[in-house]
mmCIF file of C-alpha atoms in Angstrom:
data_model
loop_
_atom_site.group_PDB
_atom_site.id
_atom_site.type_symbol
_atom_site.label_atom_id
_atom_site.label_comp_id
_atom_site.label_asym_id
_atom_site.label_seq_id
_atom_site.Cartn_x
_atom_site.Cartn_y
_atom_site.Cartn_z
ATOM 1 C CA UNK A 20 -5.116 -40.818 -41.002
ATOM 2 C CA UNK A 21 -8.285 -40.661 -38.841
ATOM 3 C CA UNK A 22 -6.460 -39.243 -35.813
ATOM 4 C CA UNK A 23 -7.557 -35.884 -34.377
ATOM 5 C CA UNK A 24 -5.455 -33.822 -31.939
ATOM 6 C CA UNK A 25 -7.115 -31.145 -29.819
ATOM 7 C CA UNK A 26 -4.838 -28.494 -28.188
ATOM 8 C CA UNK A 27 -7.421 -27.597 -25.544
ATOM 9 C CA UNK A 28 -7.165 -26.516 -21.928
ATOM 10 C CA UNK A 29 -9.707 -25.900 -19.172
ATOM 11 C CA UNK A 30 -9.386 -22.716 -17.117
ATOM 12 C CA UNK A 31 -12.075 -23.330 -14.510
ATOM 13 C CA UNK A 32 -10.957 -25.669 -11.701
ATOM 14 C CA UNK A 33 -13.396 -28.479 -11.028
ATOM 15 C CA UNK A 34 -13.280 -31.830 -9.290
ATOM 16 C CA UNK A 35 -15.357 -33.867 -11.799
ATOM 17 C CA UNK A 36 -15.414 -33.148 -15.551
ATOM 18 C CA UNK A 37 -15.255 -35.027 -18.864
ATOM 19 C CA UNK A 38 -14.879 -34.019 -22.525
ATOM 20 C CA UNK A 39 -17.404 -35.046 -25.212
ATOM 21 C CA UNK A 40 -16.141 -35.403 -28.802
ATOM 22 C CA UNK A 41 -18.626 -35.337 -31.751
ATOM 23 C CA UNK A 42 -17.856 -36.216 -35.402
ATOM 24 C CA UNK A 43 -19.119 -33.531 -37.800
ATOM 25 C CA UNK A 44 -19.624 -33.518 -41.565
ATOM 26 C CA UNK A 45 -18.197 -30.923 -43.923
ATOM 27 C CA UNK A 46 -21.190 -28.663 -43.249
ATOM 28 C CA UNK A 47 -20.611 -28.759 -39.498
ATOM 29 C CA UNK A 48 -23.561 -31.031 -38.702
ATOM 30 C CA UNK A 49 -23.306 -33.943 -36.300
ATOM 31 C CA UNK A 50 -23.041 -37.426 -37.772
ATOM 32 C CA UNK A 51 -24.274 -38.913 -34.499
ATOM 33 C CA UNK A 52 -20.871 -40.419 -33.699
ATOM 34 C CA UNK A 53 -19.508 -39.405 -30.288
ATOM 35 C CA UNK A 54 -16.893 -40.369 -27.720
ATOM 36 C CA UNK A 55 -16.462 -39.231 -24.135
ATOM 37 C CA UNK A 56 -13.419 -39.258 -21.872
ATOM 38 C CA UNK A 57 -13.445 -40.582 -18.352
ATOM 39 C CA UNK A 58 -14.195 -38.071 -15.637
ATOM 40 C CA UNK A 59 -11.132 -36.284 -14.308
ATOM 41 C CA UNK A 60 -10.203 -33.419 -12.006
ATOM 42 C CA UNK A 61 -9.063 -30.055 -13.335
ATOM 43 C CA UNK A 62 -6.511 -28.735 -10.880
ATOM 44 C CA UNK A 63 -4.915 -25.303 -10.876
ATOM 45 C CA UNK A 64 -1.691 -23.919 -9.513
ATOM 46 C CA UNK A 65 -1.479 -20.876 -7.276
ATOM 47 C CA UNK A 66 0.466 -17.988 -8.757
ATOM 48 C CA UNK A 67 -0.380 -15.040 -6.526
ATOM 49 C CA UNK A 68 -1.940 -13.665 -3.357
ATOM 50 C CA UNK A 69 -4.574 -10.995 -3.973
ATOM 51 C CA UNK A 70 -6.295 -8.597 -1.573
ATOM 52 C CA UNK A 71 -10.067 -8.837 -1.528
ATOM 53 C CA UNK A 72 -10.182 -6.528 1.482
ATOM 54 C CA UNK A 73 -7.085 -4.373 1.987
ATOM 55 C CA UNK A 74 -5.881 -3.000 5.323
ATOM 56 C CA UNK A 75 -7.283 0.546 5.744
ATOM 57 C CA UNK A 76 -4.964 3.382 4.714
ATOM 58 C CA UNK A 77 -5.481 5.049 8.110
ATOM 59 C CA UNK A 78 -5.538 2.963 11.277
ATOM 60 C CA UNK A 79 -6.187 3.942 14.879
ATOM 61 C CA UNK A 80 -3.490 2.680 17.237
ATOM 62 C CA UNK A 81 -4.444 -0.674 18.845
ATOM 63 C CA UNK A 82 -7.924 -0.690 17.226
ATOM 64 C CA UNK A 83 -8.489 -3.996 15.337
ATOM 65 C CA UNK A 84 -9.018 -4.080 11.570
ATOM 66 C CA UNK A 85 -9.938 -6.868 9.131
ATOM 67 C CA UNK A 86 -8.233 -8.068 5.955
ATOM 68 C CA UNK A 87 -9.127 -10.806 3.435
ATOM 69 C CA UNK A 88 -6.615 -12.381 1.026
ATOM 70 C CA UNK A 89 -7.326 -14.865 -1.808
ATOM 71 C CA UNK A 90 -4.956 -17.448 -3.268
ATOM 72 C CA UNK A 91 -5.406 -17.181 -7.049
ATOM 73 C CA UNK A 92 -4.105 -18.780 -10.258
ATOM 74 C CA UNK A 93 -2.810 -17.017 -13.359
ATOM 75 C CA UNK A 94 -6.332 -16.509 -14.692
ATOM 76 C CA UNK A 95 -7.407 -14.680 -11.559
ATOM 77 C CA UNK A 96 -9.454 -17.617 -10.308
ATOM 78 C CA UNK A 97 -9.456 -18.537 -6.638
ATOM 79 C CA UNK A 98 -7.565 -21.771 -5.924
ATOM 80 C CA UNK A 99 -10.116 -23.525 -3.721
ATOM 81 C CA UNK A 100 -8.362 -26.895 -3.506
ATOM 82 C CA UNK A 101 -4.861 -27.631 -2.229
ATOM 83 C CA UNK A 102 -2.934 -30.852 -1.916
ATOM 84 C CA UNK A 103 -1.654 -29.733 1.503
ATOM 85 C CA UNK A 104 -2.937 -27.457 4.250
ATOM 86 C CA UNK A 105 -2.056 -23.821 3.675
ATOM 87 C CA UNK A 106 -1.511 -21.037 6.181
ATOM 88 C CA UNK A 107 -1.109 -17.327 5.576
ATOM 89 C CA UNK A 108 0.928 -15.118 7.893
ATOM 90 C CA UNK A 109 0.999 -11.342 8.362
ATOM 91 C CA UNK A 110 4.036 -9.303 9.394
ATOM 92 C CA UNK A 111 4.819 -5.620 9.924
ATOM 93 C CA UNK A 112 7.360 -3.862 7.716
ATOM 94 C CA UNK A 113 8.760 -0.431 8.527
ATOM 95 C CA UNK A 114 10.878 1.573 6.159
ATOM 96 C CA UNK A 115 11.717 4.979 4.808
ATOM 97 C CA UNK A 116 13.929 6.631 7.415
ATOM 98 C CA UNK A 117 17.604 5.790 7.527
ATOM 99 C CA UNK A 118 19.370 6.575 10.784
ATOM 100 C CA UNK A 119 22.916 6.112 12.019
ATOM 101 C CA UNK A 120 21.871 6.011 15.666
ATOM 102 C CA UNK A 121 18.812 6.711 17.752
ATOM 103 C CA UNK A 122 18.586 9.851 19.928
ATOM 104 C CA UNK A 123 19.037 9.697 23.691
ATOM 105 C CA UNK A 124 15.296 10.203 24.241
ATOM 106 C CA UNK A 125 14.625 6.984 22.307
ATOM 107 C CA UNK A 126 17.850 4.944 22.428
ATOM 108 C CA UNK A 127 16.424 1.575 21.346
ATOM 109 C CA UNK A 128 16.552 0.829 17.618
ATOM 110 C CA UNK A 129 13.731 -1.309 16.278
ATOM 111 C CA UNK A 130 14.545 -3.223 13.089
ATOM 112 C CA UNK A 131 17.251 -2.619 10.505
ATOM 113 C CA UNK A 132 19.395 0.510 10.488
ATOM 114 C CA UNK A 133 18.091 1.524 7.050
ATOM 115 C CA UNK A 134 14.504 1.022 8.188
ATOM 116 C CA UNK A 135 14.843 2.217 11.732
ATOM 117 C CA UNK A 136 12.185 3.061 14.248
ATOM 118 C CA UNK A 137 13.532 4.463 17.506
ATOM 119 C CA UNK A 138 11.843 3.804 20.840
ATOM 120 C CA UNK A 139 12.498 4.169 24.553
ATOM 121 C CA UNK A 140 12.557 0.395 25.060
ATOM 122 C CA UNK A 141 12.108 -2.748 22.998
ATOM 123 C CA UNK A 142 8.567 -3.017 24.372
ATOM 124 C CA UNK A 143 7.785 0.376 22.805
ATOM 125 C CA UNK A 144 8.678 -0.779 19.277
ATOM 126 C CA UNK A 145 5.812 -0.861 16.768
ATOM 127 C CA UNK A 146 4.068 -4.216 16.885
ATOM 128 C CA UNK A 147 1.496 -6.004 14.770
ATOM 129 C CA UNK A 148 -0.895 -7.618 17.235
ATOM 130 C CA UNK A 149 -3.734 -10.094 16.899
ATOM 131 C CA UNK A 150 -3.979 -13.431 15.084
ATOM 132 C CA UNK A 151 -1.155 -13.048 12.568
ATOM 133 C CA UNK A 152 -1.324 -16.608 11.160
ATOM 134 C CA UNK A 153 -4.563 -18.117 9.822
ATOM 135 C CA UNK A 154 -5.502 -21.255 7.896
ATOM 136 C CA UNK A 155 -6.479 -20.876 4.237
ATOM 137 C CA UNK A 156 -9.965 -22.294 3.609
ATOM 138 C CA UNK A 157 -10.954 -22.869 -0.041
ATOM 139 C CA UNK A 158 -8.411 -20.267 -1.111
ATOM 140 C CA UNK A 159 -9.539 -17.627 1.387
ATOM 141 C CA UNK A 160 -7.562 -16.267 4.339
ATOM 142 C CA UNK A 161 -9.476 -13.949 6.686
ATOM 143 C CA UNK A 162 -7.774 -11.825 9.340
ATOM 144 C CA UNK A 163 -10.225 -10.214 11.768
ATOM 145 C CA UNK A 164 -8.294 -8.816 14.741
ATOM 146 C CA UNK A 165 -5.022 -7.314 13.500
ATOM 147 C CA UNK A 166 -3.890 -4.010 15.022
ATOM 148 C CA UNK A 167 -0.832 -1.741 15.106
ATOM 149 C CA UNK A 168 0.419 -0.259 18.361
ATOM 150 C CA UNK A 169 2.744 2.564 17.377
ATOM 151 C CA UNK A 170 1.522 5.805 15.856
ATOM 152 C CA UNK A 171 3.533 7.085 12.883
ATOM 153 C CA UNK A 172 1.628 10.279 12.044
ATOM 154 C CA UNK A 173 3.558 13.534 12.044
ATOM 155 C CA UNK A 174 2.908 15.613 15.187
ATOM 156 C CA UNK A 175 0.978 18.852 14.786
ATOM 157 C CA UNK A 176 3.612 20.620 16.870
ATOM 158 C CA UNK A 177 6.979 20.090 15.185
ATOM 159 C CA UNK A 178 8.809 21.302 18.304
ATOM 160 C CA UNK A 179 7.697 18.307 20.349
ATOM 161 C CA UNK A 180 10.583 15.998 21.290
ATOM 162 C CA UNK A 181 10.710 12.783 19.299
ATOM 163 C CA UNK A 182 9.742 10.555 22.196
ATOM 164 C CA UNK A 183 6.427 12.441 22.287
ATOM 165 C CA UNK A 184 6.021 12.559 18.528
ATOM 166 C CA UNK A 185 5.040 9.391 16.741
ATOM 167 C CA UNK A 186 7.578 7.436 14.721
ATOM 168 C CA UNK A 187 8.265 8.953 11.307
ATOM 169 C CA UNK A 188 8.805 5.568 9.647
ATOM 170 C CA UNK A 189 6.294 4.258 7.119
ATOM 171 C CA UNK A 190 4.374 1.041 7.704
ATOM 172 C CA UNK A 191 3.311 -1.771 5.414
ATOM 173 C CA UNK A 192 1.703 -5.085 6.281
ATOM 174 C CA UNK A 193 3.084 -8.043 4.335
ATOM 175 C CA UNK A 194 1.149 -11.301 3.924
ATOM 176 C CA UNK A 195 3.010 -14.502 3.047
ATOM 177 C CA UNK A 196 2.169 -18.095 2.117
ATOM 178 C CA UNK A 197 4.124 -21.053 0.770
ATOM 179 C CA UNK A 198 2.381 -23.145 -1.906
ATOM 180 C CA UNK A 199 4.119 -26.245 -3.285
ATOM 181 C CA UNK A 200 7.420 -25.004 -1.810
ATOM 182 C CA UNK A 201 7.052 -21.678 -3.622
ATOM 183 C CA UNK A 202 6.827 -18.457 -1.558
ATOM 184 C CA UNK A 203 4.113 -15.917 -2.366
ATOM 185 C CA UNK A 204 3.708 -12.459 -0.844
ATOM 186 C CA UNK A 205 1.410 -9.462 -1.128
ATOM 187 C CA UNK A 206 2.037 -6.159 0.646
ATOM 188 C CA UNK A 207 -0.427 -3.468 1.611
ATOM 189 C CA UNK A 208 -0.059 0.118 0.538
ATOM 190 C CA UNK A 209 1.532 2.475 3.059
ATOM 191 C CA UNK A 210 -0.638 2.744 6.155
ATOM 192 C CA UNK A 211 -0.723 5.554 8.701
ATOM 193 C CA UNK A 212 -1.455 4.907 12.353
ATOM 194 C CA UNK A 213 -3.044 7.768 14.238
ATOM 195 C CA UNK A 214 -3.266 8.237 17.995
ATOM 196 C CA UNK A 215 -6.158 6.441 19.645
ATOM 197 C CA UNK A 216 -8.391 7.569 22.543
ATOM 198 C CA UNK A 217 -6.921 8.059 26.012
ATOM 199 C CA UNK A 218 -6.870 4.825 27.995
ATOM 200 C CA UNK A 219 -4.175 5.218 30.680
ATOM 201 C CA UNK A 220 -1.810 7.490 32.604
ATOM 202 C CA UNK A 221 1.935 6.904 32.549
ATOM 203 C CA UNK A 222 4.388 8.347 35.077
ATOM 204 C CA UNK A 223 7.124 9.986 33.020
ATOM 205 C CA UNK A 224 9.213 11.315 35.932
ATOM 206 C CA UNK A 225 8.922 10.910 39.696
ATOM 207 C CA UNK A 226 11.169 11.167 42.739
ATOM 208 C CA UNK A 227 12.319 7.992 44.477
ATOM 209 C CA UNK A 228 13.153 9.806 47.732
ATOM 210 C CA UNK A 229 11.710 13.080 49.053
ATOM 211 C CA UNK A 230 12.812 15.235 51.999
ATOM 212 C CA UNK A 231 9.953 16.241 54.334
ATOM 213 C CA UNK A 232 8.655 19.711 53.557
ATOM 214 C CA UNK A 233 10.753 20.049 50.411
ATOM 215 C CA UNK A 234 9.552 20.058 46.778
ATOM 216 C CA UNK A 235 9.811 16.836 44.801
ATOM 217 C CA UNK A 236 12.927 16.523 42.682
ATOM 218 C CA UNK A 237 12.314 15.788 39.936
ATOM 219 C CA UNK A 238 8.760 17.091 39.923
ATOM 220 C CA UNK A 239 6.089 14.526 38.990
ATOM 221 C CA UNK A 240 5.209 14.468 35.303
ATOM 222 C CA UNK A 241 2.283 12.441 33.980
ATOM 223 C CA UNK A 242 1.527 11.508 30.356
ATOM 224 C CA UNK A 243 -1.883 10.497 28.966
ATOM 225 C CA UNK A 244 -1.498 7.602 26.509
ATOM 226 C CA UNK A 245 -3.655 5.454 24.243
ATOM 227 C CA UNK A 246 -3.754 1.643 24.214
ATOM 228 C CA UNK A 247 -0.568 1.553 22.114
ATOM 229 C CA UNK A 248 1.397 3.765 24.505
ATOM 230 C CA UNK A 249 1.254 6.851 22.246
ATOM 231 C CA UNK A 250 0.875 10.206 24.001
ATOM 232 C CA UNK A 251 -2.594 11.617 23.332
ATOM 233 C CA UNK A 252 -1.610 15.150 22.358
ATOM 234 C CA UNK A 253 -5.246 16.228 21.939
ATOM 235 C CA UNK A 254 -6.067 15.470 25.587
ATOM 236 C CA UNK A 255 -6.666 18.607 27.706
ATOM 237 C CA UNK A 256 -8.054 18.013 31.188
ATOM 238 C CA UNK A 257 -7.066 17.958 34.848
ATOM 239 C CA UNK A 258 -5.023 15.233 36.513
ATOM 240 C CA UNK A 259 -5.282 14.950 40.310
ATOM 241 C CA UNK A 260 -2.668 13.749 42.802
ATOM 242 C CA UNK A 261 -3.483 11.774 45.946
ATOM 243 C CA UNK A 262 -1.102 10.653 48.690
ATOM 244 C CA UNK A 263 -1.390 6.916 49.342
ATOM 245 C CA UNK A 264 0.746 5.475 52.202
ATOM 246 C CA UNK A 265 2.306 2.097 51.592
ATOM 247 C CA UNK A 266 0.960 0.766 54.892
ATOM 248 C CA UNK A 267 -1.385 1.924 57.650
ATOM 249 C CA UNK A 268 0.220 2.829 60.978
ATOM 250 C CA UNK A 269 -0.799 4.465 64.232
ATOM 251 C CA UNK A 270 1.311 7.522 63.471
ATOM 252 C CA UNK A 271 -1.513 9.905 64.240
ATOM 253 C CA UNK A 272 -1.332 8.967 67.901
ATOM 254 C CA UNK A 273 2.388 9.749 68.136
ATOM 255 C CA UNK A 274 3.162 12.362 65.510
ATOM 256 C CA UNK A 275 1.626 14.279 62.676
ATOM 257 C CA UNK A 276 0.439 12.154 59.764
ATOM 258 C CA UNK A 277 2.159 12.818 56.396
ATOM 259 C CA UNK A 278 0.321 15.206 54.102
ATOM 260 C CA UNK A 279 1.046 16.628 50.695
ATOM 261 C CA UNK A 280 1.647 20.349 50.258
ATOM 262 C CA UNK A 281 1.214 22.191 46.969
ATOM 263 C CA UNK A 282 -1.021 21.830 43.910
ATOM 264 C CA UNK A 283 -3.225 18.745 44.115
ATOM 265 C CA UNK A 284 -4.246 18.966 40.465
ATOM 266 C CA UNK A 285 -2.478 19.847 37.217
ATOM 267 C CA UNK A 286 -3.970 20.660 33.834
ATOM 268 C CA UNK A 287 -2.872 18.384 31.022
ATOM 269 C CA UNK A 288 -1.432 20.252 28.042
ATOM 270 C CA UNK A 289 -1.085 18.180 24.859
ATOM 271 C CA UNK A 290 -1.424 15.024 26.934
ATOM 272 C CA UNK A 291 1.207 15.948 29.554
ATOM 273 C CA UNK A 292 0.600 17.124 33.120
ATOM 274 C CA UNK A 293 3.351 18.650 35.280
ATOM 275 C CA UNK A 294 2.968 19.184 39.022
#
């Protein structure tokens, strides 16, 4: 009846394309009769988030890492055009160790009971830091300064108390976006966070009131930690103690000035120094 139907589709997204139709004879040669459609846009729908650069399998606590995620269609092509602005967010997921309650050394429970991480305080819970939400540009979301604070590697010395050992939970980083009201996610493989370099000293125990000439009770105990607050168990060095008065007085004219008696230095063993 002179009507031709073409069940065709275009897989490559483009903003300006047309289709040329040519009439052929029985031998497949052109008869010189053609028709062309108007120009139109070939749009594509997002169906998945795909890692182009995954988070590293081993991270150093509080050291930034980079990740790149693409928004792709069902053919694996990057969706470079969107009808609305898109953002991609990153979040930390912990899992793998069910616990009924946290021990007294780490009484605070971070997260769900079936995916628990125990910590001394809420501030000590594992945290994903950095710019966790970025705009998607031409189907690309780039994260450049993400970092994890809490180590989760198993301690070399299994006898260490849990507040000195890193969390035994497993970590994943989940990236999420909403496209046309549909949620899309992609999760990293399990990542391990190892202890970073020593950056600070933390007072673990100290006396609030001391009798003159008597030993401190409790004795001072100092911990060497990295930027994420993890004890640096590989640190072995000396820690010195210095007496600093809260205010200057003329006591030396009336009585003997306060001095400290005992060991002025202590050797750090596995990141902990006891005086």
